Amino acid sequence: MLTGDLVRLRAFEPSDAELIWRWNNDPEVGRWMFGGYPESAAQIARRFEELPRNSYAGTFLGIEPLDAPRLIGSVRLRDAAPETGAAELDLRIGDKDYWGRGYATDTMRVICRYGFEDMRLYRIALTVVADNVPARRVYEKVGFVEEGRRRECFRRGGKWHDMIIMGLLEGELR
Amino acid sequence: MLTGDLVRLRAFEPSDAELIWRWNNDPEVGRWMFGGYPESAAQIARRFEELPRNSYAGTFLGIEPLDAPRLIGSVRLRDAAPETGAAELDLRIGDKDYWGRGYATDTMRVICRYGFEDMRLYRIALTVVADNVPARRVYEKVGFVEEGRRRECFRRGGKWHDMIIMGLLEGELR
Amino acid sequence: MLTGDLVRLRAFEPSDAELIWRWNNDPEVGRWMFGGYPESAAQIARRFEELPRNSYAGTFLGIEPLDAPRLIGSVRLRDAAPETGAAELDLRIGDKDYWGRGYATDTMRVICRYGFEDMRLYRIALTVVADNVPARRVYEKVGFVEEGRRRECFRRGGKWHDMIIMGLLEGELR
Amino acid sequence: MLTGDLVRLRAFEPSDAELIWRWNNDPEVGRWMFGGYPESAAQIARRFEELPRNSYAGTFLGIEPLDAPRLIGSVRLRDAAPETGAAELDLRIGDKDYWGRGYATDTMRVICRYGFEDMRLYRIALTVVADNVPARRVYEKVGFVEEGRRRECFRRGGKWHDMIIMGLLEGELR
Amino acid sequence: MLTGDLVRLRAFEPSDAELIWRWNNDPEVGRWMFGGYPESAAQIARRFEELPRNSYAGTFLGIEPLDAPRLIGSVRLRDAAPETGAAELDLRIGDKDYWGRGYATDTMRVICRYGFEDMRLYRIALTVVADNVPARRVYEKVGFVEEGRRRECFRRGGKWHDMIIMGLLEGELR
Amino acid sequence: MLTGDLVRLRAFEPSDAELIWRWNNDPEVGRWMFGGYPESAAQIARRFEELPRNSYAGTFLGIEPLDAPRLIGSVRLRDAAPETGAAELDLRIGDKDYWGRGYATDTMRVICRYGFEDMRLYRIALTVVADNVPARRVYEKVGFVEEGRRRECFRRGGKWHDMIIMGLLEGELR
């Protein structure tokens, strides 16, 4: 079900915590994400042991290549509203060996299809730092439409950046 | 007491969690069931450690072949109303090696007999996706009567399916 | 919004408790409903003071004639599942002066339209005792389709009755 | 401090609940707002008795004309993030006698000035249904810039509407 | 014990809430204090009903003129550390009719004497906005020594102000 | 991100507890700090397992030399107020081998830059015992200004010491 051409999405295990910790501490991975405050590996492990069950309200999944049982990233559908069927999406490919090779694109297709078909979503939105051009290209490739530009609401190293808002309606997924 | 010709029903142990996790992730097993959202093995283990004690309100049992101490599925009686003696039943044979060999039928007989004799139920009902023909045959074989067809209330891969409602009254079990 | 040709639906106030108590104790009103166990007016009042806020999970509303600010009944949408958009409906016209005059029909139209349009429901179902012919006619009039007959799952005065299952899909409301 | 040319902003009192209830039930007032599910006056009163204290995380204020001690609307700053100084704003003039007379504009100036000067915000954003032209004009008049259009994420009467995202940076308030 | 030449200090009653609310909303009274976010009279009343008992950790008292049973202000000793005997003091005369007539000075003497004699404090400190010259004079009159100037840590109307730190050691009270 | 010329700052792990315990018990390390009451290594370990996640309200980090993966000290930003952007800072180099070699200075630069750029702080303050001259020199070197002297509010071996208050505004970091 949660399988694409390149990836399989699956629930997180506590043993995934160490990789998450490593990605959180990799400045390249976190370049265009608000990394939050420093968190220890032990704190992440505890958080992953107590992760709420996936549900309509929030589904947080690990990404694995089909040909290798290793975690390479994470994707989340959150804040789904049943009255409008609108949800928000977050994606991160943490393993840099898998950048630029179609894994993000395939993950997007799998999770969006799951959202529309299994969760009966109507609309999926995401926000991306304007300067993160590679990510924006991935989102456009699968059908996301640029819907706006929130001025100066991301801050990195004391500098302000705009964020792009993108949306995908049911039937627009490519 | 909870023993039939082929199977024995027993309470779940936390160590059963891994098999449950595997079945939850097997698309063939979950083809006609709403699988819920992805859940990690660790989350299932925690849930099984905290399983409420079996009672009139809910009895959730593992299925074991009489000749092998291994878990092959699960069965549940739930939502029993003492004023009418009506309850709902769910069955799943997760181990595909035991499909089509009479284990589901035997389990149904054991659990329904337990419901009528030990719990003093009057009526047992279940719901099954209309396209799940093998399951419907098993239920009919032990006496369940088709009582209705709920239109388009199951959804898989973006497509709607009807669900069949079946009921078994005390004395109808074969 | 929640207004039809004859009725207006509104949230319950604690001051409604007394009428509810009176209807609960009227055998004619409760003839085809499971009335629950005897509850004092004070207990109902407390329950109504602590009524959970209406939401996707459950919306419980009082019925008022448009031309008179008095409570004549109640209607509820409950157990909505966002993944299928299916919910259950309960209706009761407690004030017998308003029986047989179109108030139930109008209420059904208002609440179902609200469910489809505002809550983005896909399917509304209800269950009615087979012998309650007037109610069944009302439901059919607004488009509900008989989908099944649960045998002997209602009990009154030691006698069993069947219940009819009805369903209404988006677009079928008349 | 929280006073403009026409209005004064103040904390809510439980006695404000009845007006809030009336506005919630006025279709004209709620035309372009998701009104939530029906809520009784008693529930609103209880909610207002238990309103969390205003703080950086959320400040919810009533609007009063300077020349009359009556509540005419509400305004809220919420979800402020200290790392970026970005917050979200909601406004509602519930009393229709005060529509189109500058009260919304003045309220916007007072609350935004409060946000920038007293809370040290950097950015205030809001979302408005695209068809709500009068509101959009008010926001533009005080300096808000249209930053995007979220497609089909508002639903009213079964029809989809776009929402406009607007933002105001420190120094842009007019 | 807690009586001076002009004032008497006493515990707060819930009925004091309304006066506190009025002072909180008087811009003159709050000119040089961080007023916090707007709070309703009902919220203050609830807070005063649930006020923790006065103790070494915190003692919060109302100020009454000896010749009139009315509340004119409040004074607090807080954050006392038993290892050093150091505590912090806050004072507010809310009733403007009592400004500039010696009531603040008398209150300071009563509460500091209480701190040194009854609580065995060693040092009492306070912080005051640099521009609040009248308050600084009162504190100096009873013996407080200016110990420092925290630059730009008070903000009012978008402008920064310094704060003066003052300290009083046991034996320095005049 | 949290890396300087000599050090890297990182979240604490439970395994750091033993070193912390050793430093707490080293009189030279704690000479100018209030050490709190004796705490067992096990108690510290438990505390470190339950450390709250770092956030705007409090960020507590370990210091590691860039060229050696070992803990040499700790630094904390606490009590940040979003309305003024003011926070307090604590620093301790626990490993005496790293005293007087620039590690404290580098740590100060990293954490202050993080505070101003990533947390959008406006002002960072600290308090240091007046007799701790080496520490005061470090703070001055990175730009901290002496803002005051709290008389006799530190006590060691029955003797009183003054404490110096220092502050650093955004833009003053060197």
Coordinates of N, CA, C and O in Angstrom, one line a residue, chain C residues 53-171:
Chain C
R53 N -18.5 19.9 23.7 CA -18.8 20.9 22.6 C -19.0 20.1 21.3 O -18.4 19.1 21.0
N54 N -20.0 20.5 20.5 CA -20.2 19.9 19.2 C -19.0 19.9 18.4 O -18.2 20.9 18.4
S55 N -18.8 18.8 17.6 CA -17.6 18.7 16.8 C -17.8 17.7 15.7 O -18.9 17.1 15.6
Y56 N -16.8 17.4 14.9 CA -16.9 16.4 13.9 C -17.3 15.1 14.5 O -18.0 14.3 13.9
A57 N -16.8 14.8 15.7 CA -17.0 13.5 16.3 C -18.4 13.3 16.8 O -19.0 12.2 16.9
G58 N -19.1 14.4 17.1 CA -20.5 14.3 17.6 C -21.1 15.7 17.6 O -20.6 16.6 18.2
T59 N -22.3 15.8 17.0 CA -23.0 17.1 17.0 C -24.5 16.7 17.5 O -25.1 16.0 16.8
F60 N -24.9 17.3 18.6 CA -26.1 17.0 19.2 C -26.9 18.3 19.3 O -26.5 19.3 20.0
L61 N -28.1 18.4 18.7 CA -28.8 19.6 18.5 C -30.2 19.5 18.9 O -30.9 18.5 18.8
G62 N -30.8 20.6 19.5 CA -32.2 20.7 19.8 C -32.9 21.3 18.5 O -32.4 22.0 17.7
I63 N -34.2 20.9 18.5 CA -35.1 21.3 17.3 C -36.1 22.3 17.9 O -36.8 22.0 18.9
E64 N -36.2 23.4 17.2 CA -37.2 24.4 17.5 C -38.0 24.8 16.3 O -37.5 24.9 15.2
P65 N -39.3 24.9 16.5 CA -40.1 25.4 15.4 C -39.7 26.8 15.1 O -39.3 27.6 16.0
L66 N -39.7 27.2 13.8 CA -39.3 28.5 13.4 C -40.2 29.6 14.0 O -39.8 30.7 14.3
D67 N -41.5 29.2 14.3 CA -42.4 30.2 14.7 C -42.6 30.2 16.2 O -43.5 30.9 16.7
A68 N -41.9 29.4 17.0 CA -42.0 29.4 18.4 C -40.7 29.0 19.1 O -40.2 28.0 18.7
P69 N -40.2 29.8 20.0 CA -38.9 29.4 20.6 C -39.1 28.4 21.7 O -38.9 28.6 22.9
R70 N -39.5 27.2 21.3 CA -39.6 26.1 22.2 C -38.9 24.8 21.7 O -38.9 24.6 20.5
L71 N -38.4 24.0 22.5 CA -37.7 22.8 22.2 C -38.8 21.7 21.8 O -39.7 21.5 22.6
I72 N -38.7 21.1 20.7 CA -39.6 20.0 20.4 C -39.0 18.7 20.1 O -39.6 17.7 19.9
G73 N -37.6 18.6 20.1 CA -37.0 17.4 19.8 C -35.5 17.5 19.8 O -34.9 18.6 20.1
S74 N -34.8 16.4 19.4 CA -33.3 16.4 19.3 C -32.9 15.6 18.1 O -33.6 14.7 17.7
V75 N -31.7 16.0 17.6 CA -31.1 15.2 16.5 C -29.6 15.2 16.7 O -29.1 16.1 17.3
R76 N -29.0 14.1 16.3 CA -27.6 13.9 16.6 C -26.9 13.3 15.4 O -27.4 12.3 14.8
L77 N -25.7 13.8 15.0 CA -24.8 13.1 14.1 C -23.7 12.7 14.9 O -23.1 13.4 15.7
R78 N -23.3 11.4 14.8 CA -22.3 10.8 15.7 C -21.4 9.8 14.9 O -21.8 9.4 13.9
D79 N -20.3 9.5 15.5 CA -19.4 8.5 15.0 C -18.9 8.7 13.6 O -18.8 7.8 12.8
A80 N -18.7 10.0 13.2 CA -18.2 10.3 11.9 C -16.8 9.9 11.7 O -16.0 10.1 12.6
A81 N -16.5 9.2 10.6 CA -15.2 8.7 10.3 C -14.6 9.5 9.2 O -15.2 9.5 8.1
P82 N -13.5 10.3 9.4 CA -13.1 11.2 8.3 C -12.6 10.4 7.1 O -12.7 10.9 6.0
E83 N -12.1 9.2 7.3 CA -11.5 8.5 6.1 C -12.6 8.0 5.2 O -12.3 7.7 4.0
T84 N -13.9 7.8 5.7 CA -14.9 7.4 4.8 C -16.0 8.5 4.7 O -16.9 8.5 3.8
G85 N -16.0 9.4 5.6 CA -17.1 10.4 5.7 C -18.4 9.8 6.0 O -19.5 10.4 5.7
A86 N -18.4 8.7 6.7 CA -19.7 8.1 7.1 C -20.0 8.4 8.6 O -19.1 8.4 9.5
A87 N -21.3 8.8 8.8 CA -21.7 9.1 10.2 C -23.1 8.4 10.5 O -23.7 8.0 9.5
E88 N -23.5 8.4 11.7 CA -24.7 7.8 12.2 C -25.6 9.0 12.6 O -25.2 10.0 13.2
L89 N -26.9 8.8 12.4 CA -27.9 9.8 12.8 C -29.0 9.3 13.7 O -29.5 8.2 13.6
D90 N -29.3 10.1 14.8 CA -30.5 9.8 15.6 C -31.4 11.0 15.7 O -31.0 12.1 15.8
L91 N -32.7 10.7 15.6 CA -33.7 11.7 15.7 C -34.8 11.4 16.7 O -35.2 10.2 16.8
R92 N -35.3 12.4 17.4 CA -36.4 12.2 18.3 C -37.3 13.5 18.3 O -36.7 14.5 18.7
I93 N -38.5 13.4 17.9 CA -39.4 14.5 18.2 C -40.1 14.2 19.5 O -40.9 13.3 19.6
G94 N -39.8 14.9 20.5 CA -40.3 14.6 21.9 C -41.6 15.2 22.1 O -42.4 14.7 22.9
D95 N -41.9 16.3 21.5 CA -43.2 17.0 21.7 C -44.3 16.4 20.8 O -44.2 16.7 19.6
K96 N -45.2 15.7 21.4 CA -46.2 15.0 20.5 C -47.1 15.9 19.7 O -47.7 15.5 18.7
D97 N -47.2 17.2 20.2 CA -48.0 18.1 19.4 C -47.4 18.3 18.0 O -48.1 18.9 17.1
Y98 N -46.1 18.0 17.8 CA -45.5 18.2 16.5 C -45.3 17.0 15.7 O -44.6 17.0 14.8
W99 N -46.0 15.9 16.1 CA -45.9 14.7 15.3 C -46.8 14.8 14.1 O -47.8 15.4 14.1
G100 N -46.3 14.2 13.0 CA -47.1 14.1 11.8 C -47.4 15.4 11.1 O -48.3 15.5 10.3
R101 N -46.5 16.4 11.4 CA -46.8 17.7 10.7 C -45.6 18.2 9.9 O -45.5 19.4 9.6
G102 N -44.7 17.3 9.6 CA -43.6 17.6 8.7 C -42.3 18.1 9.4 O -41.3 18.4 8.8
Y103 N -42.4 18.2 10.8 CA -41.2 18.7 11.5 C -40.0 17.8 11.5 O -38.9 18.2 11.3
A104 N -40.3 16.5 11.5 CA -39.2 15.5 11.5 C -38.6 15.5 10.1 O -37.4 15.5 10.0
T105 N -39.4 15.6 9.1 CA -38.9 15.6 7.7 C -38.0 16.8 7.5 O -36.9 16.7 6.9
D106 N -38.5 17.9 7.9 CA -37.7 19.2 7.7 C -36.4 19.1 8.5 O -35.3 19.5 8.0
T107 N -36.4 18.6 9.7 CA -35.2 18.4 10.5 C -34.2 17.5 9.8 O -33.0 17.8 9.8
M108 N -34.7 16.4 9.3 CA -33.8 15.5 8.5 C -33.1 16.2 7.4 O -31.9 16.1 7.2
R109 N -33.9 17.0 6.7 CA -33.2 17.7 5.5 C -32.2 18.7 6.0 O -31.1 18.8 5.4
V110 N -32.5 19.4 7.1 CA -31.5 20.4 7.6 C -30.2 19.7 8.1 O -29.1 20.1 7.7
I111 N -30.4 18.7 8.9 CA -29.2 18.1 9.5 C -28.4 17.4 8.4 O -27.1 17.4 8.4
C112 N -29.0 16.7 7.5 CA -28.3 16.0 6.4 C -27.6 17.0 5.5 O -26.4 16.7 5.1
R113 N -28.2 18.1 5.2 CA -27.6 19.1 4.3 C -26.3 19.6 5.1 O -25.3 19.8 4.5
Y114 N -26.5 19.9 6.4 CA -25.4 20.3 7.2 C -24.2 19.3 7.2 O -23.1 19.7 7.0
G115 N -24.6 18.0 7.3 CA -23.6 17.0 7.3 C -22.8 17.0 6.0 O -21.6 16.9 5.9
F116 N -23.5 17.0 4.9 CA -22.9 16.9 3.6 C -22.1 18.2 3.2 O -21.0 18.1 2.8
E117 N -22.7 19.3 3.5 CA -22.1 20.6 3.0 C -21.1 21.1 4.0 O -20.0 21.5 3.6
D118 N -21.4 21.1 5.3 CA -20.5 21.7 6.2 C -19.5 20.8 6.8 O -18.4 21.2 7.1
M119 N -19.9 19.5 7.0 CA -19.0 18.6 7.6 C -18.2 17.7 6.6 O -17.3 17.0 6.9
R120 N -18.7 17.9 5.3 CA -18.1 17.1 4.2 C -18.3 15.6 4.4 O -17.4 14.8 4.2
L121 N -19.4 15.2 5.0 CA -19.8 13.8 5.1 C -20.0 13.2 3.7 O -20.3 13.9 2.7
Y122 N -19.9 11.9 3.6 CA -20.2 11.2 2.4 C -21.4 10.3 2.5 O -22.1 10.0 1.5
R123 N -21.7 9.9 3.7 CA -22.7 8.9 3.9 C -23.3 9.1 5.3 O -22.6 9.2 6.3
I124 N -24.7 9.0 5.4 CA -25.3 9.1 6.7 C -26.2 7.9 6.9 O -26.9 7.6 5.9
A125 N -26.1 7.2 8.0 CA -26.8 6.0 8.2 C -27.7 6.1 9.5 O -27.4 7.0 10.3
L126 N -28.7 5.3 9.5 CA -29.5 5.3 10.8 C -30.1 3.9 10.9 O -30.2 3.1 10.0
T127 N -30.6 3.7 12.1 CA -31.2 2.4 12.4 C -32.6 2.7 13.1 O -32.7 3.6 13.9
V128 N -33.6 2.0 12.6 CA -34.9 2.3 13.2 C -35.7 0.9 13.4 O -35.5 0.0 12.6
V129 N -36.4 0.9 14.5 CA -37.2 -0.4 14.7 C -38.1 -0.6 13.6 O -38.8 0.3 13.1
A130 N -38.2 -1.9 13.1 CA -39.0 -2.2 11.9 C -40.4 -1.8 12.1 O -41.1 -1.3 11.1
D131 N -41.0 -1.9 13.3 CA -42.4 -1.6 13.5 C -42.7 -0.1 13.5 O -43.9 0.3 13.6
N132 N -41.7 0.7 13.6 CA -41.9 2.2 13.6 C -42.1 2.7 12.2 O -41.2 3.4 11.6
V133 N -43.3 2.4 11.7 CA -43.5 2.7 10.3 C -43.5 4.2 10.0 O -42.9 4.6 9.0
P134 N -44.1 5.0 10.8 CA -44.1 6.5 10.5 C -42.7 7.0 10.4 O -42.4 7.8 9.5
A135 N -41.8 6.6 11.3 CA -40.4 7.1 11.1 C -39.8 6.6 9.8 O -39.1 7.4 9.1
R136 N -40.0 5.4 9.5 CA -39.4 4.9 8.3 C -39.8 5.7 7.1 O -39.1 5.9 6.1
R137 N -41.1 6.1 7.1 CA -41.6 6.8 5.9 C -40.9 8.2 5.8 O -40.6 8.7 4.7
V138 N -40.7 8.8 7.0 CA -40.0 10.1 7.0 C -38.6 10.0 6.4 O -38.2 10.7 5.5
Y139 N -37.9 8.9 6.8 CA -36.5 8.7 6.3 C -36.5 8.5 4.8 O -35.7 9.0 4.1
E140 N -37.5 7.7 4.3 CA -37.6 7.4 2.9 C -37.9 8.6 2.1 O -37.4 8.8 1.0
K141 N -38.8 9.4 2.7 CA -39.2 10.6 2.0 C -38.0 11.6 1.6 O -37.9 12.2 0.6
V142 N -37.0 11.6 2.5 CA -35.9 12.5 2.3 C -34.7 11.8 1.5 O -33.7 12.4 1.2
G143 N -35.0 10.5 1.2 CA -34.0 9.9 0.3 C -33.3 8.7 0.9 O -32.5 8.0 0.2
F144 N -33.5 8.4 2.2 CA -32.8 7.2 2.8 C -33.3 5.9 2.1 O -34.4 5.8 1.8
V145 N -32.3 5.0 1.9 CA -32.6 3.8 1.3 C -32.5 2.6 2.3 O -31.5 2.6 3.1
E146 N -33.4 1.7 2.3 CA -33.3 0.6 3.2 C -32.2 -0.3 2.8 O -32.2 -0.8 1.6
E147 N -31.2 -0.6 3.7 CA -30.1 -1.3 3.3 C -30.0 -2.7 4.0 O -29.1 -3.5 3.6
G148 N -30.9 -2.9 5.0 CA -30.8 -4.2 5.6 C -31.8 -4.3 6.8 O -32.4 -3.3 7.2
R149 N -31.8 -5.5 7.4 CA -32.7 -5.7 8.5 C -32.0 -6.6 9.5 O -31.7 -7.8 9.3
R150 N -31.6 -5.9 10.6 CA -30.9 -6.6 11.7 C -31.9 -7.4 12.5 O -32.8 -6.8 13.1
R151 N -31.9 -8.7 12.5 CA -32.9 -9.5 13.1 C -32.8 -9.4 14.7 O -31.7 -9.5 15.2
E152 N -33.9 -9.2 15.3 CA -34.0 -9.3 16.7 C -32.9 -8.7 17.5 O -32.2 -9.3 18.3
C153 N -32.7 -7.4 17.3 CA -31.7 -6.7 18.1 C -32.3 -5.5 18.9 O -31.6 -4.7 19.4
F154 N -33.7 -5.5 18.9 CA -34.3 -4.5 19.8 C -35.3 -5.3 20.6 O -35.9 -6.3 20.2
R155 N -35.4 -4.9 21.9 CA -36.2 -5.7 22.8 C -37.1 -4.7 23.7 O -36.6 -3.8 24.2
R156 N -38.4 -5.0 23.7 CA -39.3 -4.1 24.5 C -40.3 -5.0 25.1 O -40.9 -5.9 24.5
G157 N -40.4 -4.9 26.4 CA -41.4 -5.7 27.2 C -41.2 -7.2 27.0 O -42.1 -8.0 26.9
G158 N -39.9 -7.6 26.9 CA -39.6 -9.0 26.7 C -39.8 -9.6 25.4 O -39.6 -10.8 25.1
K159 N -40.1 -8.7 24.4 CA -40.3 -9.2 23.0 C -39.2 -8.6 22.1 O -38.8 -7.5 22.2
W160 N -38.8 -9.5 21.1 CA -37.8 -9.0 20.2 C -38.4 -8.3 19.0 O -39.4 -8.7 18.5
H161 N -37.7 -7.4 18.4 CA -38.1 -6.7 17.2 C -36.8 -6.6 16.3 O -35.7 -6.4 16.8
D162 N -37.1 -6.6 15.0 CA -36.0 -6.3 14.1 C -35.7 -4.8 14.0 O -36.6 -4.0 14.3
M163 N -34.5 -4.5 13.5 CA -34.2 -3.1 13.2 C -33.9 -2.9 11.7 O -33.1 -3.8 11.2
I164 N -34.3 -1.8 11.1 CA -34.0 -1.6 9.7 C -32.8 -0.6 9.7 O -32.8 0.3 10.4
I165 N -31.9 -1.0 8.8 CA -30.7 -0.1 8.6 C -31.0 0.7 7.3 O -31.4 0.1 6.3
M166 N -30.8 2.0 7.4 CA -31.0 2.9 6.2 C -29.8 3.7 6.0 O -29.1 4.1 6.9
G167 N -29.5 4.0 4.7 CA -28.4 4.8 4.4 C -28.7 5.9 3.3 O -29.6 5.7 2.5
L168 N -28.0 7.0 3.4 CA -28.2 8.1 2.5 C -26.8 8.5 2.0 O -25.9 8.9 2.8
L169 N -26.5 8.5 0.7 CA -25.2 8.9 0.2 C -25.4 10.4 -0.2 O -26.5 10.9 -0.6
E170 N -24.2 11.1 -0.3 CA -24.1 12.4 -0.7 C -24.8 12.5 -2.1 O -24.5 11.7 -3.0
G171 N -25.7 13.4 -2.3 CA -26.4 13.6 -3.6 C -27.7 12.9 -3.6 O -28.5 13.1 -4.5

